[in-house]
mmCIF file of C-alpha atoms in Angstrom:
data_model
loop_
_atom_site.group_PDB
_atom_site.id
_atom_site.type_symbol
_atom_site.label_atom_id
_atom_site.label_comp_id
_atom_site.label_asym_id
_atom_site.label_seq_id
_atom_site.Cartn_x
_atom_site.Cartn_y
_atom_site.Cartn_z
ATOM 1 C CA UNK C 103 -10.150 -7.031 -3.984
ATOM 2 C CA UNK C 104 -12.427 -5.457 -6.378
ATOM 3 C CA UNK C 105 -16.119 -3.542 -5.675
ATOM 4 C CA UNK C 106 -18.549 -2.085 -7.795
ATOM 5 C CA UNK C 107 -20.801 0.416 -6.438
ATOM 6 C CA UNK C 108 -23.940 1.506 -8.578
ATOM 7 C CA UNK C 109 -25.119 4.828 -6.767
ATOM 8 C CA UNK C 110 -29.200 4.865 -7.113
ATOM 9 C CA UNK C 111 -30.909 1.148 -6.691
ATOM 10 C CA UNK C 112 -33.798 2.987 -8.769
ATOM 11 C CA UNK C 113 -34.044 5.265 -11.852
ATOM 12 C CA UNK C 114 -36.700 6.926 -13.062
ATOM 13 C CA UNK C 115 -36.666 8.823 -16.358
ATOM 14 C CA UNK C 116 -39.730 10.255 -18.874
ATOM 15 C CA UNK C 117 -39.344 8.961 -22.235
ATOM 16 C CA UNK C 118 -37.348 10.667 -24.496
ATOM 17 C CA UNK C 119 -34.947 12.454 -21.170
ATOM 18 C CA UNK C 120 -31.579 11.340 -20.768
ATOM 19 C CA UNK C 121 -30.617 8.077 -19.047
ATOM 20 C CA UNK C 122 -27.672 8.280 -16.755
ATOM 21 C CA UNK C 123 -26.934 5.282 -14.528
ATOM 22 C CA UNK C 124 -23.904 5.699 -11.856
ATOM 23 C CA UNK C 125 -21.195 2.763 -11.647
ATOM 24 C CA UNK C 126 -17.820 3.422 -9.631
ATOM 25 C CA UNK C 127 -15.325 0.635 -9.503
ATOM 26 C CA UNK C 128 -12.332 0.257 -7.354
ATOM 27 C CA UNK C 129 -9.460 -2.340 -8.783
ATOM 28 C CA UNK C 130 -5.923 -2.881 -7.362
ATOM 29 C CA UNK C 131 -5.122 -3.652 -11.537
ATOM 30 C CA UNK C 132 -5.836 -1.840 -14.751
ATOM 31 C CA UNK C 133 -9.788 -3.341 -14.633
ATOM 32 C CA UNK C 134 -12.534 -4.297 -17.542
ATOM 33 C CA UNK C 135 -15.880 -3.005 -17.319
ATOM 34 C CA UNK C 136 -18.957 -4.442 -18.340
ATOM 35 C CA UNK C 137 -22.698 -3.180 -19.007
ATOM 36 C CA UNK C 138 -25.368 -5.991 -18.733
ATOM 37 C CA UNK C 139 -28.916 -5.669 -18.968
ATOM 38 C CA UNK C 140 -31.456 -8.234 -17.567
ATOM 39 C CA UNK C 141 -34.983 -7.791 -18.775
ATOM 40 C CA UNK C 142 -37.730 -8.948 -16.245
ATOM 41 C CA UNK C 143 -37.096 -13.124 -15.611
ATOM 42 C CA UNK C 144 -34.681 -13.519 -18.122
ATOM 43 C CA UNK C 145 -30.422 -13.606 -18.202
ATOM 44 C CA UNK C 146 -27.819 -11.242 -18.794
ATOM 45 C CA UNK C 147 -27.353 -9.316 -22.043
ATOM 46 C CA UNK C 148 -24.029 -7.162 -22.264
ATOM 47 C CA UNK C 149 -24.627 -3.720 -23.609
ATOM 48 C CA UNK C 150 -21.118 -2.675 -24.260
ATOM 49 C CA UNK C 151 -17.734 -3.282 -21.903
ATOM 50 C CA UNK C 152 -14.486 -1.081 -21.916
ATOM 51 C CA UNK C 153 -11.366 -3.063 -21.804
ATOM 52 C CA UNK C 154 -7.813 -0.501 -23.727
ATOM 53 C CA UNK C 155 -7.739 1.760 -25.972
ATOM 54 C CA UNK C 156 -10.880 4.494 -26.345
ATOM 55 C CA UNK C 157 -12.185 5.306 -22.755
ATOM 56 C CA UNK C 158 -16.246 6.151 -24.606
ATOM 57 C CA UNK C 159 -16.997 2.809 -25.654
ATOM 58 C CA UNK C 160 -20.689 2.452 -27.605
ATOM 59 C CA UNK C 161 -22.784 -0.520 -26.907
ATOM 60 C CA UNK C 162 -26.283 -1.712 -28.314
ATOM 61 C CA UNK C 163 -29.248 -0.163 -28.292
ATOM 62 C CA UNK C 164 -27.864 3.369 -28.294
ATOM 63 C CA UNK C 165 -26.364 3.168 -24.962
ATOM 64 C CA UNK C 166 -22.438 4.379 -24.485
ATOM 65 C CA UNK C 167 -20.293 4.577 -21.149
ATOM 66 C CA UNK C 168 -16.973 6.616 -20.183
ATOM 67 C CA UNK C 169 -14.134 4.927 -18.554
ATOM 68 C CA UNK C 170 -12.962 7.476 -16.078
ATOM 69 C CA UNK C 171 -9.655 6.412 -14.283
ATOM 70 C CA UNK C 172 -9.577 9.661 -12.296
ATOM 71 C CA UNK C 173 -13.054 9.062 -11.232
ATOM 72 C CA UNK C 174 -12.958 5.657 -11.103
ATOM 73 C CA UNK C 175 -16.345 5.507 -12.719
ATOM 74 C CA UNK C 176 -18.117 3.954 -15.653
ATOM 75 C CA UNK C 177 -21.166 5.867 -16.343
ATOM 76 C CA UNK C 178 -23.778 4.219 -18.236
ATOM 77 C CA UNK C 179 -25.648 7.350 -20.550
ATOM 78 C CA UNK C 180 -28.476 7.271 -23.216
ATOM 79 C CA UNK C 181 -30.071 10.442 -24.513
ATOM 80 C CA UNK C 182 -33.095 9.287 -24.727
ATOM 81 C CA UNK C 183 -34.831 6.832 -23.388
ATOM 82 C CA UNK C 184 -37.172 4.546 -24.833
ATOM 83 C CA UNK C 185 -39.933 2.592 -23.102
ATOM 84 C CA UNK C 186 -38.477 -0.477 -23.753
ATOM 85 C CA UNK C 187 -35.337 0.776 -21.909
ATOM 86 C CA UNK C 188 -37.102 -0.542 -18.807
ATOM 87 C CA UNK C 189 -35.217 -3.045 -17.394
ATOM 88 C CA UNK C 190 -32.474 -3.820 -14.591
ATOM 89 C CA UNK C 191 -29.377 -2.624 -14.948
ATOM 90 C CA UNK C 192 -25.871 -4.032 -13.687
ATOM 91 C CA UNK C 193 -22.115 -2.181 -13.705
ATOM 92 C CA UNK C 194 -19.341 -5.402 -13.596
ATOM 93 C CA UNK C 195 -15.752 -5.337 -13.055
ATOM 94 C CA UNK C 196 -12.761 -7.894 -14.144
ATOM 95 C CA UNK C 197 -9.417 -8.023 -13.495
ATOM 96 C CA UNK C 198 -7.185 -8.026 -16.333
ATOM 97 C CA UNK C 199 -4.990 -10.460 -15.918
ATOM 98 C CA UNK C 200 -3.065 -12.197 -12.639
ATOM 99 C CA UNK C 201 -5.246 -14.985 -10.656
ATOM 100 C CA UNK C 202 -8.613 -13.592 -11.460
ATOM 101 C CA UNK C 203 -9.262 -16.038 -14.038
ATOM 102 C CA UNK C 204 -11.964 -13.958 -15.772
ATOM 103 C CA UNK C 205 -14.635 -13.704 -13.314
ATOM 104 C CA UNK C 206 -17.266 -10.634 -12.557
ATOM 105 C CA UNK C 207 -17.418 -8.725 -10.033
ATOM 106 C CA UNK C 208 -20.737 -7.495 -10.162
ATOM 107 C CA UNK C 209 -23.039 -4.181 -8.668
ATOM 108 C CA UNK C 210 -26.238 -4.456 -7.270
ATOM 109 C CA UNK C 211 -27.909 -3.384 -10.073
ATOM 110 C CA UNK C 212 -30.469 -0.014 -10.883
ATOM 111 C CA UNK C 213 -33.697 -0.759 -12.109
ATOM 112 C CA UNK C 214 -34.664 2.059 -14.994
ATOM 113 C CA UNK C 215 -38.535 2.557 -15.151
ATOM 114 C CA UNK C 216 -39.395 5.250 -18.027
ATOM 115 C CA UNK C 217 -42.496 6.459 -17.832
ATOM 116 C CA UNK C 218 -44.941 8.079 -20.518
ATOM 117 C CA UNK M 478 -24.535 -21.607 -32.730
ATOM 118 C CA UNK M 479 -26.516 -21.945 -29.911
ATOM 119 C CA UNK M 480 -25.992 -19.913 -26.910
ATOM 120 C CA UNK M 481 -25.636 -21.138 -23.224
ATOM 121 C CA UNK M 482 -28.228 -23.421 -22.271
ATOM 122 C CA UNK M 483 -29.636 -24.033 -18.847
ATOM 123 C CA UNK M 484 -31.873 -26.348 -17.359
ATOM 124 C CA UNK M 485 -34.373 -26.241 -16.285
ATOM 125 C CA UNK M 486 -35.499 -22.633 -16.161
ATOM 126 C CA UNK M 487 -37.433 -23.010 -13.324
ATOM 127 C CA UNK M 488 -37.208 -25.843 -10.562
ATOM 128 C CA UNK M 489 -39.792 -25.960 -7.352
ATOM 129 C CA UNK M 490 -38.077 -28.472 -4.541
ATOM 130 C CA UNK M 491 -39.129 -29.064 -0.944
ATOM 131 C CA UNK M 492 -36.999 -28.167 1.596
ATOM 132 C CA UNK M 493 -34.147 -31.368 2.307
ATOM 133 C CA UNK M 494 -34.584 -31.929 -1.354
ATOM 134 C CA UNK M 495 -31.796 -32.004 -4.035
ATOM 135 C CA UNK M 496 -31.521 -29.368 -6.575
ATOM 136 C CA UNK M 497 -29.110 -30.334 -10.118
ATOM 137 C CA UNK M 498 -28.990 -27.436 -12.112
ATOM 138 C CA UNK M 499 -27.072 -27.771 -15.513
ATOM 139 C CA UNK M 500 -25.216 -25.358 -17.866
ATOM 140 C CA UNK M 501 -24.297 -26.463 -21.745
ATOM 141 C CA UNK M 502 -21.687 -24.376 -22.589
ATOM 142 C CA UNK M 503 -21.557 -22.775 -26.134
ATOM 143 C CA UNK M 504 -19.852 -24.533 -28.773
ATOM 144 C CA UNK M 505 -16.238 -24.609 -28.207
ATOM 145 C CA UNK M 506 -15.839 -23.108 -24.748
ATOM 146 C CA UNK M 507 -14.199 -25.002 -22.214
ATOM 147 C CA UNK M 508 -14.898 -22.572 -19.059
ATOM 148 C CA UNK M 509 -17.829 -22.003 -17.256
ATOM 149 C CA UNK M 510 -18.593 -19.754 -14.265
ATOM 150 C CA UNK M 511 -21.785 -19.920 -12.028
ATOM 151 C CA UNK M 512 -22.998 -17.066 -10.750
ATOM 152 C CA UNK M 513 -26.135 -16.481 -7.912
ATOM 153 C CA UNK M 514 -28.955 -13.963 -7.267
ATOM 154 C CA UNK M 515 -30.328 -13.853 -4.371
ATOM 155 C CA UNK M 516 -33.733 -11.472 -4.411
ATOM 156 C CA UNK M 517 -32.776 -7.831 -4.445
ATOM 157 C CA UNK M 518 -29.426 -8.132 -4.943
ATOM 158 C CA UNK M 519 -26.538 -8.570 -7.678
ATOM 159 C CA UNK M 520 -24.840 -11.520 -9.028
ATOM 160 C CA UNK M 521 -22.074 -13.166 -6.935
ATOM 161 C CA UNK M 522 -19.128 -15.602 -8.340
ATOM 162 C CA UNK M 523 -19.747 -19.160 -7.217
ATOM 163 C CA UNK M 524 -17.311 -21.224 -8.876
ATOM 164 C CA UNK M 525 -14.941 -21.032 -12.023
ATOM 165 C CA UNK M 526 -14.453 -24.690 -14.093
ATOM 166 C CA UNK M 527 -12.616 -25.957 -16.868
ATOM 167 C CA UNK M 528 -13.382 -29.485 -18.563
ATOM 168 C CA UNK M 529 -12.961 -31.873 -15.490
ATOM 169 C CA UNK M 530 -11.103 -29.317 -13.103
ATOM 170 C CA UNK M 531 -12.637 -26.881 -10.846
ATOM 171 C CA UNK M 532 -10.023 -23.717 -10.871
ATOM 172 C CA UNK M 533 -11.579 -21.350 -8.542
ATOM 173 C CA UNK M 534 -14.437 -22.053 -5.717
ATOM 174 C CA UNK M 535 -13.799 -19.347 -3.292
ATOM 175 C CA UNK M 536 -17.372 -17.903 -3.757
ATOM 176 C CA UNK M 537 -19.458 -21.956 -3.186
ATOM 177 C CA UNK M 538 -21.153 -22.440 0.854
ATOM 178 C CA UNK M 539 -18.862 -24.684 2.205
ATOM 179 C CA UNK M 540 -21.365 -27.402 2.774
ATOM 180 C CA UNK M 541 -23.688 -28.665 0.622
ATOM 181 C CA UNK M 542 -23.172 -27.413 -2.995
ATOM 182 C CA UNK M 543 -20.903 -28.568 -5.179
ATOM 183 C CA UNK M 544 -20.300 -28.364 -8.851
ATOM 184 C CA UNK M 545 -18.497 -30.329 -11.815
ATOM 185 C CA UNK M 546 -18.182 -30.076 -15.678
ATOM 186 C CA UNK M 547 -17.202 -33.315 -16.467
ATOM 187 C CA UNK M 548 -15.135 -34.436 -20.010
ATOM 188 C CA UNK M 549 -18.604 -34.707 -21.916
ATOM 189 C CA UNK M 550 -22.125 -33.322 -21.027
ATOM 190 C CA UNK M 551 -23.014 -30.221 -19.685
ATOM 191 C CA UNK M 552 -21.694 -28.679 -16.058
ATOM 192 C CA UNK M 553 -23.646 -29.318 -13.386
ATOM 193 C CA UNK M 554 -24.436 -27.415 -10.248
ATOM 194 C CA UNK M 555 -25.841 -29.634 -7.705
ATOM 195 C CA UNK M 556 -27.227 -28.133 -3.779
ATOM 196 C CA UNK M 557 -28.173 -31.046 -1.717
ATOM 197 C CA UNK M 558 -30.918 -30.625 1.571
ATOM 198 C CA UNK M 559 -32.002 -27.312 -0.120
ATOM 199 C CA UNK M 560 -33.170 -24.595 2.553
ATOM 200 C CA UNK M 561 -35.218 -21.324 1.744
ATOM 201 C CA UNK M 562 -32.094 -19.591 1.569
ATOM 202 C CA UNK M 563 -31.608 -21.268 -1.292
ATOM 203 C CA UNK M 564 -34.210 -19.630 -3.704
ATOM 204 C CA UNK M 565 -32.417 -17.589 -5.818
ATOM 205 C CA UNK M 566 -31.709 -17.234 -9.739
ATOM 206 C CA UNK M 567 -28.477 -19.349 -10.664
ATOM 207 C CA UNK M 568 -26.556 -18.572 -14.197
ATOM 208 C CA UNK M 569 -23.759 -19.543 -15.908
ATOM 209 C CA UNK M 570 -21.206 -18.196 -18.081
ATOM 210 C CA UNK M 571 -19.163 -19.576 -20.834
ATOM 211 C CA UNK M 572 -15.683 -18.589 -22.365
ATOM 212 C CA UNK M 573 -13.604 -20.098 -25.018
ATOM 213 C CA UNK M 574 -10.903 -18.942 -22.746
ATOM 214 C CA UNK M 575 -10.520 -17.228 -19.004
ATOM 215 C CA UNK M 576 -11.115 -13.820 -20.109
ATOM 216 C CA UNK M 577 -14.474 -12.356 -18.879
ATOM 217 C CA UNK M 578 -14.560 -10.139 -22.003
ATOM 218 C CA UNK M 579 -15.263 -13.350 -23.847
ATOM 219 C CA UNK M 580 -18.139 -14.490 -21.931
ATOM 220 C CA UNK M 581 -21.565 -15.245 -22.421
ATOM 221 C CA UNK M 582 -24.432 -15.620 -19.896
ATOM 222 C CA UNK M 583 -27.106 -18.579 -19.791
ATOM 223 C CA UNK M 584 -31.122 -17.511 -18.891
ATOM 224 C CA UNK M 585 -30.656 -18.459 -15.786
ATOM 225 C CA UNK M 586 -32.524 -21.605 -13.517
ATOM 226 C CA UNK M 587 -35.094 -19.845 -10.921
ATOM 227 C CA UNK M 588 -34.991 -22.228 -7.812
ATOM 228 C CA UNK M 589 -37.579 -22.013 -5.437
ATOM 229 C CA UNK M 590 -37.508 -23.789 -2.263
ATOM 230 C CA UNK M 591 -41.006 -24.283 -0.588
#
């Protein structure tokens, strides 16, 4: 079975200091992992996901994560933030292939407030 | 090309009420996935569909929800005799194909059970 644990339900950065949101997954397969970010009452927007090849993938909106099989982990980092960084933040896993059929396995989330 | 529509957005039923909540797939994807947040926490898998087949229900209550995404129209989710427990935020997904690096998340349908 998989499990993604985001370490910090809460965040809280000054603009313009470094965002760094914790994600460790644990997968019995070679796993996917996803960004998403869900602004206040509205869905899920994937910032960037990690499936072969380079282990830092870039995403949107300057954001960039480091698959870390060692670790386990999938950081989520941004140099600096930006107030309209706020937002809730979730670390997903996949299987790659086998009976999984595609779906998420999802953390609880972090919600990043940046303030002035 | 549109993205994943659901319907309604928001949806206020009694309790012992029914609750339909429907996903429209983008164009030309044939699976869907429903997800649920409950308040404070993360999304959890419901159910996994193709056109007219559900593949994978492991994460649905046993009693009282079910869900289908019949040959034409959208998928539906429907929760019958809604309870408090109930209010959450339900979303789907859409793939053209079972690979969750493909998919793409709906707004979501608030439910709110009063």
């Amino acid at each position: 079975a998989q499990s993604v644990t985001q370490l910090g339900s809460h965040v809280s950065v000054s603009e313009g200091a470094l965002v760094l949101l914790r994600c460790n997954y644990s997968s019995s397969v070679p796993p996917y992992l996803f960004w998403y970010v869900q602004y206040p009452n509205q869905g899920l927007q994937l910032l960037l996901k990690y499936t072969t090849g380079a282990t830092l993938v870039k995403g949107i909106n300057g954001f960039e994560a480091e698959f870390k099989k060692s670790e386990t982990s999938f950081h989520l980092t941004k140099p600096s933030a930006h107030m309209s960084d706020a937002a809730e933040y979730f670390c997903a896993v996949s299987d790659t292939g086998g009976t999984s059929y595609g779906k998420l396995t999802f953390g609880q989330g972090t919600i990043l407030t940046v303030h002035p | 090309n549109a993205g994943v529509m659901q319907n309604p957005r928001h949806l206020v039923r009694r309790r012992g009420q029914e609750a339909r909540l429907r996903c429209s797939p983008m164009k030309g994807h044939s699976h869907v996935y429903w997800y649920r947040q409950l308040p404070e926490e993360g999304l959890k898998f419901m159910v996994y569909l193709q056109k007219e087949n559900i593949i994978d229900e492991s994460g649905m209550p046993k009693e009282r929800f079910s869900a289908e995404f019949p040959k034409e129209g959208p998928s539906i989710l429907r929760i019958q005799q809604v309870v408090r427990g109930d209010s959450a935020a339900y979303f789907c997904a859409s793939s053209p194909r079972e690979l969750a690096t493909e998919a793409f998340f709906g707004q979501g349908t608030r439910l709110t059970v009063v």
